[in-house]
GROMACS .gro file of C-alpha atoms in nm:
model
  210
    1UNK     CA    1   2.582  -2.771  11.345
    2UNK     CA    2   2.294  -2.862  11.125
    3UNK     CA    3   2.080  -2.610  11.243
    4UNK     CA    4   2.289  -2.308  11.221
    5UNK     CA    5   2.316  -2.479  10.852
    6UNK     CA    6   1.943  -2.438  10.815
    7UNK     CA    7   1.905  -2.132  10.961
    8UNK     CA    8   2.170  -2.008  10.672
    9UNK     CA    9   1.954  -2.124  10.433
   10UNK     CA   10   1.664  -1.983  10.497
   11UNK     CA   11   1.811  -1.657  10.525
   12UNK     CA   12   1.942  -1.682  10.217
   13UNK     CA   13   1.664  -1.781  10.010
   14UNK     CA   14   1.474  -1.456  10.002
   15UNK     CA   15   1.787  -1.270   9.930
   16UNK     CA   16   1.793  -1.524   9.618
   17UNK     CA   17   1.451  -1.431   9.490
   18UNK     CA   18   1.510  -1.041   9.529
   19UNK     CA   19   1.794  -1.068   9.330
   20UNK     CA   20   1.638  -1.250   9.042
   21UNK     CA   21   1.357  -1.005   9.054
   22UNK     CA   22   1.584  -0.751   8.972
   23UNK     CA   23   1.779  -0.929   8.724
   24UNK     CA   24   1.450  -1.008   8.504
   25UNK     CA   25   1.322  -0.653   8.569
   26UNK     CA   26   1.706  -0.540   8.448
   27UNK     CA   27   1.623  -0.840   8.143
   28UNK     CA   28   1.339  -0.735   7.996
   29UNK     CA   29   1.395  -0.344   8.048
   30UNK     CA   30   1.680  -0.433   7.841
   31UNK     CA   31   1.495  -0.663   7.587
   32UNK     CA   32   1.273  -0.386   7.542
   33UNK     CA   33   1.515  -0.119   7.481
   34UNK     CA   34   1.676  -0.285   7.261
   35UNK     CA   35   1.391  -0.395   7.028
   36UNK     CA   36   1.235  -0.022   7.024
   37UNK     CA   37   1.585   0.063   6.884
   38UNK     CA   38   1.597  -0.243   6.697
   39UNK     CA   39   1.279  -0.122   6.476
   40UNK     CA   40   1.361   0.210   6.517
   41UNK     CA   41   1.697   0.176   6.336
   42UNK     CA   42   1.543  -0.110   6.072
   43UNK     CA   43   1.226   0.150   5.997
   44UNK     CA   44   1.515   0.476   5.954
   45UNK     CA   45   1.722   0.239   5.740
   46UNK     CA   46   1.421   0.151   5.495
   47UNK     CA   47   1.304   0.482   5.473
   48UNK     CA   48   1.632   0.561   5.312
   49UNK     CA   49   1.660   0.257   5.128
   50UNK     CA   50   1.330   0.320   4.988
   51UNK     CA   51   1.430   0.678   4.907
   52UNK     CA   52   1.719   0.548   4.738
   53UNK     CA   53   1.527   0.287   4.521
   54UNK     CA   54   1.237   0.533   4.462
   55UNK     CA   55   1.560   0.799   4.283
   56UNK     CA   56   1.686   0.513   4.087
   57UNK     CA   57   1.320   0.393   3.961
   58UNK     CA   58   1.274   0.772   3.843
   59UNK     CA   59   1.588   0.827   3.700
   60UNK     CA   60   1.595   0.487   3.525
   61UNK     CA   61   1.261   0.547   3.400
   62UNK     CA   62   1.222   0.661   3.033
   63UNK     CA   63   1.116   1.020   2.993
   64UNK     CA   64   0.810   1.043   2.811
   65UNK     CA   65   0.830   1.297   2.493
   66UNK     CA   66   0.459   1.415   2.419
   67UNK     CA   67   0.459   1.458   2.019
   68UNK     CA   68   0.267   1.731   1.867
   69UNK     CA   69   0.095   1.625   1.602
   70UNK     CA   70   0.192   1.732   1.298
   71UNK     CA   71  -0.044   1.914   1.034
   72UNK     CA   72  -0.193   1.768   0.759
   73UNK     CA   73  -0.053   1.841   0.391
   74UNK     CA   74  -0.315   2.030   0.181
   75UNK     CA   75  -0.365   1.818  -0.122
   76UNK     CA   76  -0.299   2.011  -0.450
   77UNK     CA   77  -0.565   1.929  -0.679
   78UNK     CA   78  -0.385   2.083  -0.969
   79UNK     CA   79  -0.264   1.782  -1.083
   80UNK     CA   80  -0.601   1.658  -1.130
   81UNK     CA   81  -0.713   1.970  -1.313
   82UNK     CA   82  -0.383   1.903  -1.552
   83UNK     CA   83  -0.488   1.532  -1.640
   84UNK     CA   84  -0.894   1.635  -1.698
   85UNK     CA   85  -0.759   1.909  -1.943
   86UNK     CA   86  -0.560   1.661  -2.106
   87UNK     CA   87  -0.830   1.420  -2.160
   88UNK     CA   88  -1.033   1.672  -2.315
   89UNK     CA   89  -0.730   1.759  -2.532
   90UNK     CA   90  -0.734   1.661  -2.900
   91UNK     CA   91  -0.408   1.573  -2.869
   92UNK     CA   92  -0.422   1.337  -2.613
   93UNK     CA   93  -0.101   1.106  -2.633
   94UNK     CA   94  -0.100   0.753  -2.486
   95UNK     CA   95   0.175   0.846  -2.225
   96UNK     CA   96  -0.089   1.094  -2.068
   97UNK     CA   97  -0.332   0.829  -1.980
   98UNK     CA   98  -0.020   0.620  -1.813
   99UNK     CA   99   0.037   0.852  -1.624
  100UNK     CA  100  -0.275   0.928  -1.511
  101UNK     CA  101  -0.295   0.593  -1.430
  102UNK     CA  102   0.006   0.531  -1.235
  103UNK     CA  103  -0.055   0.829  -1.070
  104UNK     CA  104  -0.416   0.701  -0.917
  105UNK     CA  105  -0.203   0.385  -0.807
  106UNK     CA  106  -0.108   0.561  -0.511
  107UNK     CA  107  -0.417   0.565  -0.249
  108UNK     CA  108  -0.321   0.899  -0.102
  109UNK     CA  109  -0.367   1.037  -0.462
  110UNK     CA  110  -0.697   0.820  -0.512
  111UNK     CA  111  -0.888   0.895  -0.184
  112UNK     CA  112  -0.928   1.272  -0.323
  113UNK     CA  113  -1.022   1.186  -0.682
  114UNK     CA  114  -1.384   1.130  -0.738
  115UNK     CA  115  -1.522   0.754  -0.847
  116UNK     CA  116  -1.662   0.922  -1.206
  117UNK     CA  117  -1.280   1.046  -1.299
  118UNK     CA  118  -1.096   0.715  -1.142
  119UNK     CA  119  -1.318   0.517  -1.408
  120UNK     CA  120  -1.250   0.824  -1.675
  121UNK     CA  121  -0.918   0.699  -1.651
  122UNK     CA  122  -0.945   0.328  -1.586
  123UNK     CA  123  -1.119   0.345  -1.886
  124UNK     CA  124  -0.910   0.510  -2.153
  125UNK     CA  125  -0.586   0.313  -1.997
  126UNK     CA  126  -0.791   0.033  -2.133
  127UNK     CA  127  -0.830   0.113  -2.460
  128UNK     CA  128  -0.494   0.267  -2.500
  129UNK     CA  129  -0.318  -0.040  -2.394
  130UNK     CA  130  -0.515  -0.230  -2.652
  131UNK     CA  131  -0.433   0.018  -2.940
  132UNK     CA  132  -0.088  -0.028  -2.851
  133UNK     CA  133  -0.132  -0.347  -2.940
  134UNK     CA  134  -0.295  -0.296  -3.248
  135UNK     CA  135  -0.629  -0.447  -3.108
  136UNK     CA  136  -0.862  -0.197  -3.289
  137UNK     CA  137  -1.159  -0.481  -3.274
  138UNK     CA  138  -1.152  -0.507  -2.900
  139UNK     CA  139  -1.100  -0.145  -2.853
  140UNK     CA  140  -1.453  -0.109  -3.040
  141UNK     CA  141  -1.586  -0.373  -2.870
  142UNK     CA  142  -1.493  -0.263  -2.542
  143UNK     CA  143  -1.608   0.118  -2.635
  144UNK     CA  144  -1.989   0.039  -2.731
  145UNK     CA  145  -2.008  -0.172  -2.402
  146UNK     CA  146  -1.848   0.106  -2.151
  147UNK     CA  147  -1.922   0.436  -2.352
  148UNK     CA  148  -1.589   0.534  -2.228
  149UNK     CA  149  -1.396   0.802  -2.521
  150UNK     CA  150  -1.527   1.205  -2.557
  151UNK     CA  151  -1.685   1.248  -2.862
  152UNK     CA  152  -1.405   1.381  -3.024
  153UNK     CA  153  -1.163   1.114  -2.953
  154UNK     CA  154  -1.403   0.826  -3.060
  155UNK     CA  155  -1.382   1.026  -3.414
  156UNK     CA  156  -1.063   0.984  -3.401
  157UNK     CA  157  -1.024   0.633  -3.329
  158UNK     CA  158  -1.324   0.659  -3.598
  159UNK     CA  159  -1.031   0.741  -3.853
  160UNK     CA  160  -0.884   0.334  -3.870
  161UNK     CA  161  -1.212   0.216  -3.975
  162UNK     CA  162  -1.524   0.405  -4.016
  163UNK     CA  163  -1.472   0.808  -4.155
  164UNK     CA  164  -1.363   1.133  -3.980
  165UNK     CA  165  -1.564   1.439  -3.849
  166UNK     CA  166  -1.422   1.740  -3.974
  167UNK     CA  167  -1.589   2.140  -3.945
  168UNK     CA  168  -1.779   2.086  -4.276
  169UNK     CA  169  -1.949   1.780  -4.094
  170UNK     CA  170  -1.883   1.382  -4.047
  171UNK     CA  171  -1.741   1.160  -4.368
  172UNK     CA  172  -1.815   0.841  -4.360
  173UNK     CA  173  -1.524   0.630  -4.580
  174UNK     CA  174  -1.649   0.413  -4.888
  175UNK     CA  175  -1.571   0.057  -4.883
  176UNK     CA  176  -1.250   0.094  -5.072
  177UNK     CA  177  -1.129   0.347  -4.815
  178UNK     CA  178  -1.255   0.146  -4.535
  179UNK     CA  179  -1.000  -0.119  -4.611
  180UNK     CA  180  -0.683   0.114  -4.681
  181UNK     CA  181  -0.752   0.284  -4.310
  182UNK     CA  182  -0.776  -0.068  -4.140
  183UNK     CA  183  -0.451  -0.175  -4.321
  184UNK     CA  184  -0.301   0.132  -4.224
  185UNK     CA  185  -0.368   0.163  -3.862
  186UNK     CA  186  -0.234  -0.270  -3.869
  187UNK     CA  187   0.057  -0.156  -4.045
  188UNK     CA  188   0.179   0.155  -3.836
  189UNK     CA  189  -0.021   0.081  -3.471
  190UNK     CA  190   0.333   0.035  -3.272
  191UNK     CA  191   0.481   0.379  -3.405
  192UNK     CA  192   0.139   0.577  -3.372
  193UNK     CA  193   0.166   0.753  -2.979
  194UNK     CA  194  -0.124   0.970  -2.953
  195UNK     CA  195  -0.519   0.952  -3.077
  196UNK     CA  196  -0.448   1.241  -3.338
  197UNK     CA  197  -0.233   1.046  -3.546
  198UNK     CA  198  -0.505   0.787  -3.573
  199UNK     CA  199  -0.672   1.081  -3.675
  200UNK     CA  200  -0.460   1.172  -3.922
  201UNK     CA  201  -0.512   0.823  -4.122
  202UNK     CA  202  -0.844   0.960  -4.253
  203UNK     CA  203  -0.574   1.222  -4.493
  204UNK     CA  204  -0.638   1.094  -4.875
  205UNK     CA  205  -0.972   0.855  -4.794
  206UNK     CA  206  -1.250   0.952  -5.006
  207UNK     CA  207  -1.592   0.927  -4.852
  208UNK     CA  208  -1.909   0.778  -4.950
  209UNK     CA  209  -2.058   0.935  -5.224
  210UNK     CA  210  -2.406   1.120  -5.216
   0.00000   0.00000   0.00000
């Protein structure tokens, strides 16, 4: 009995090992199948996921307007032409000069004014704030250091103190006179609006006599 036992055994060993053969063949043919589908299906399902994310990032994106630029304003100078015509008016009234001045307060207006005319102004505001307040001292003053008023409005500012220019020539008052136009100019600065109605005070002076 125990060698038929042994010779059952040994017949069935190899049949054992060809079986497992097989089976781990059958295992890793298997294994491998199953992995090349395994990436196949992971790399087809990114692909569309990327796809998907790459739509979303381009239609969440903001769309990009390109601007054209726009075209420069052409400055109109004629506004500068009015206030140089009006400084070489006669009839210059204070309110002119505040204008101009408020006017060159803007930069845009400033950067196409030349330097001489933004001091032109500068200037007369000056002395046309201190005749409003009845400064006529200062506003002398201020003129022989700057050299600032046309001729023909210094004459006229001339008119509270000095004489007046006329066609016939320039009058230069007497001492008497002198003293009535000073008074007068003290007396009336806050109503007086313009440098011809300083002008105006030299009406009844008598001049120096020859």
């Amino acid at each position: 009995m125990i060698k038929e036992k042994t010779v059952n055994l040994q017949i069935m060993k190899p049949n054992q090992r060809k079986i497992s053969t097989q089976d781990k063949k059958k295992l890793i043919t298997s294994a491998c199948v199953t992995f090349i589908i395994g990436f196949a299906g992971v790399g087809i399902i990114s692909l569309f996921t990327n796809t998907d994310e790459n739509d979303t990032a381009q239609a969440q994106a903001p769309i990009e307007t390109v601007q054209e630029p726009q075209p420069k304003e052409q400055f109109d100078d004629s506004k500068v032409q009015e206030f140089k015509s009006q400084l070489e008016s006669d009839n210059l009234l204070y309110v002119y000069v505040d204008n101009m001045y408020e006017w060159l307060q803007d930069s845009i207006n400033a950067s196409h004014c030349d330097s001489t005319f933004i001091n032109l102004v500068n200037g007369y505001h000056d002395i046309v704030t201190m005749l409003g307040e009845g400064k006529l001292e200062e506003v002398i003053q201020y003129q022989n250091e700057h050299q600032v008023l046309s001729d023909n409005h210094l004459w006229q500012i001339r008119a509270a103190y000095k004489g007046w220019r006329d066609e016939s020539g320039e009058h230069e008052y007497d001492a008497n006179s002198s003293k009535e136009a000073k008074a007068q100019f003290e007396r009336d600065y806050k109503d007086i609006v313009s440098f011809n109605e300083i002008y105006m005070i030299h009406e009844g002076k008598t001049e120096i006599a020859e």
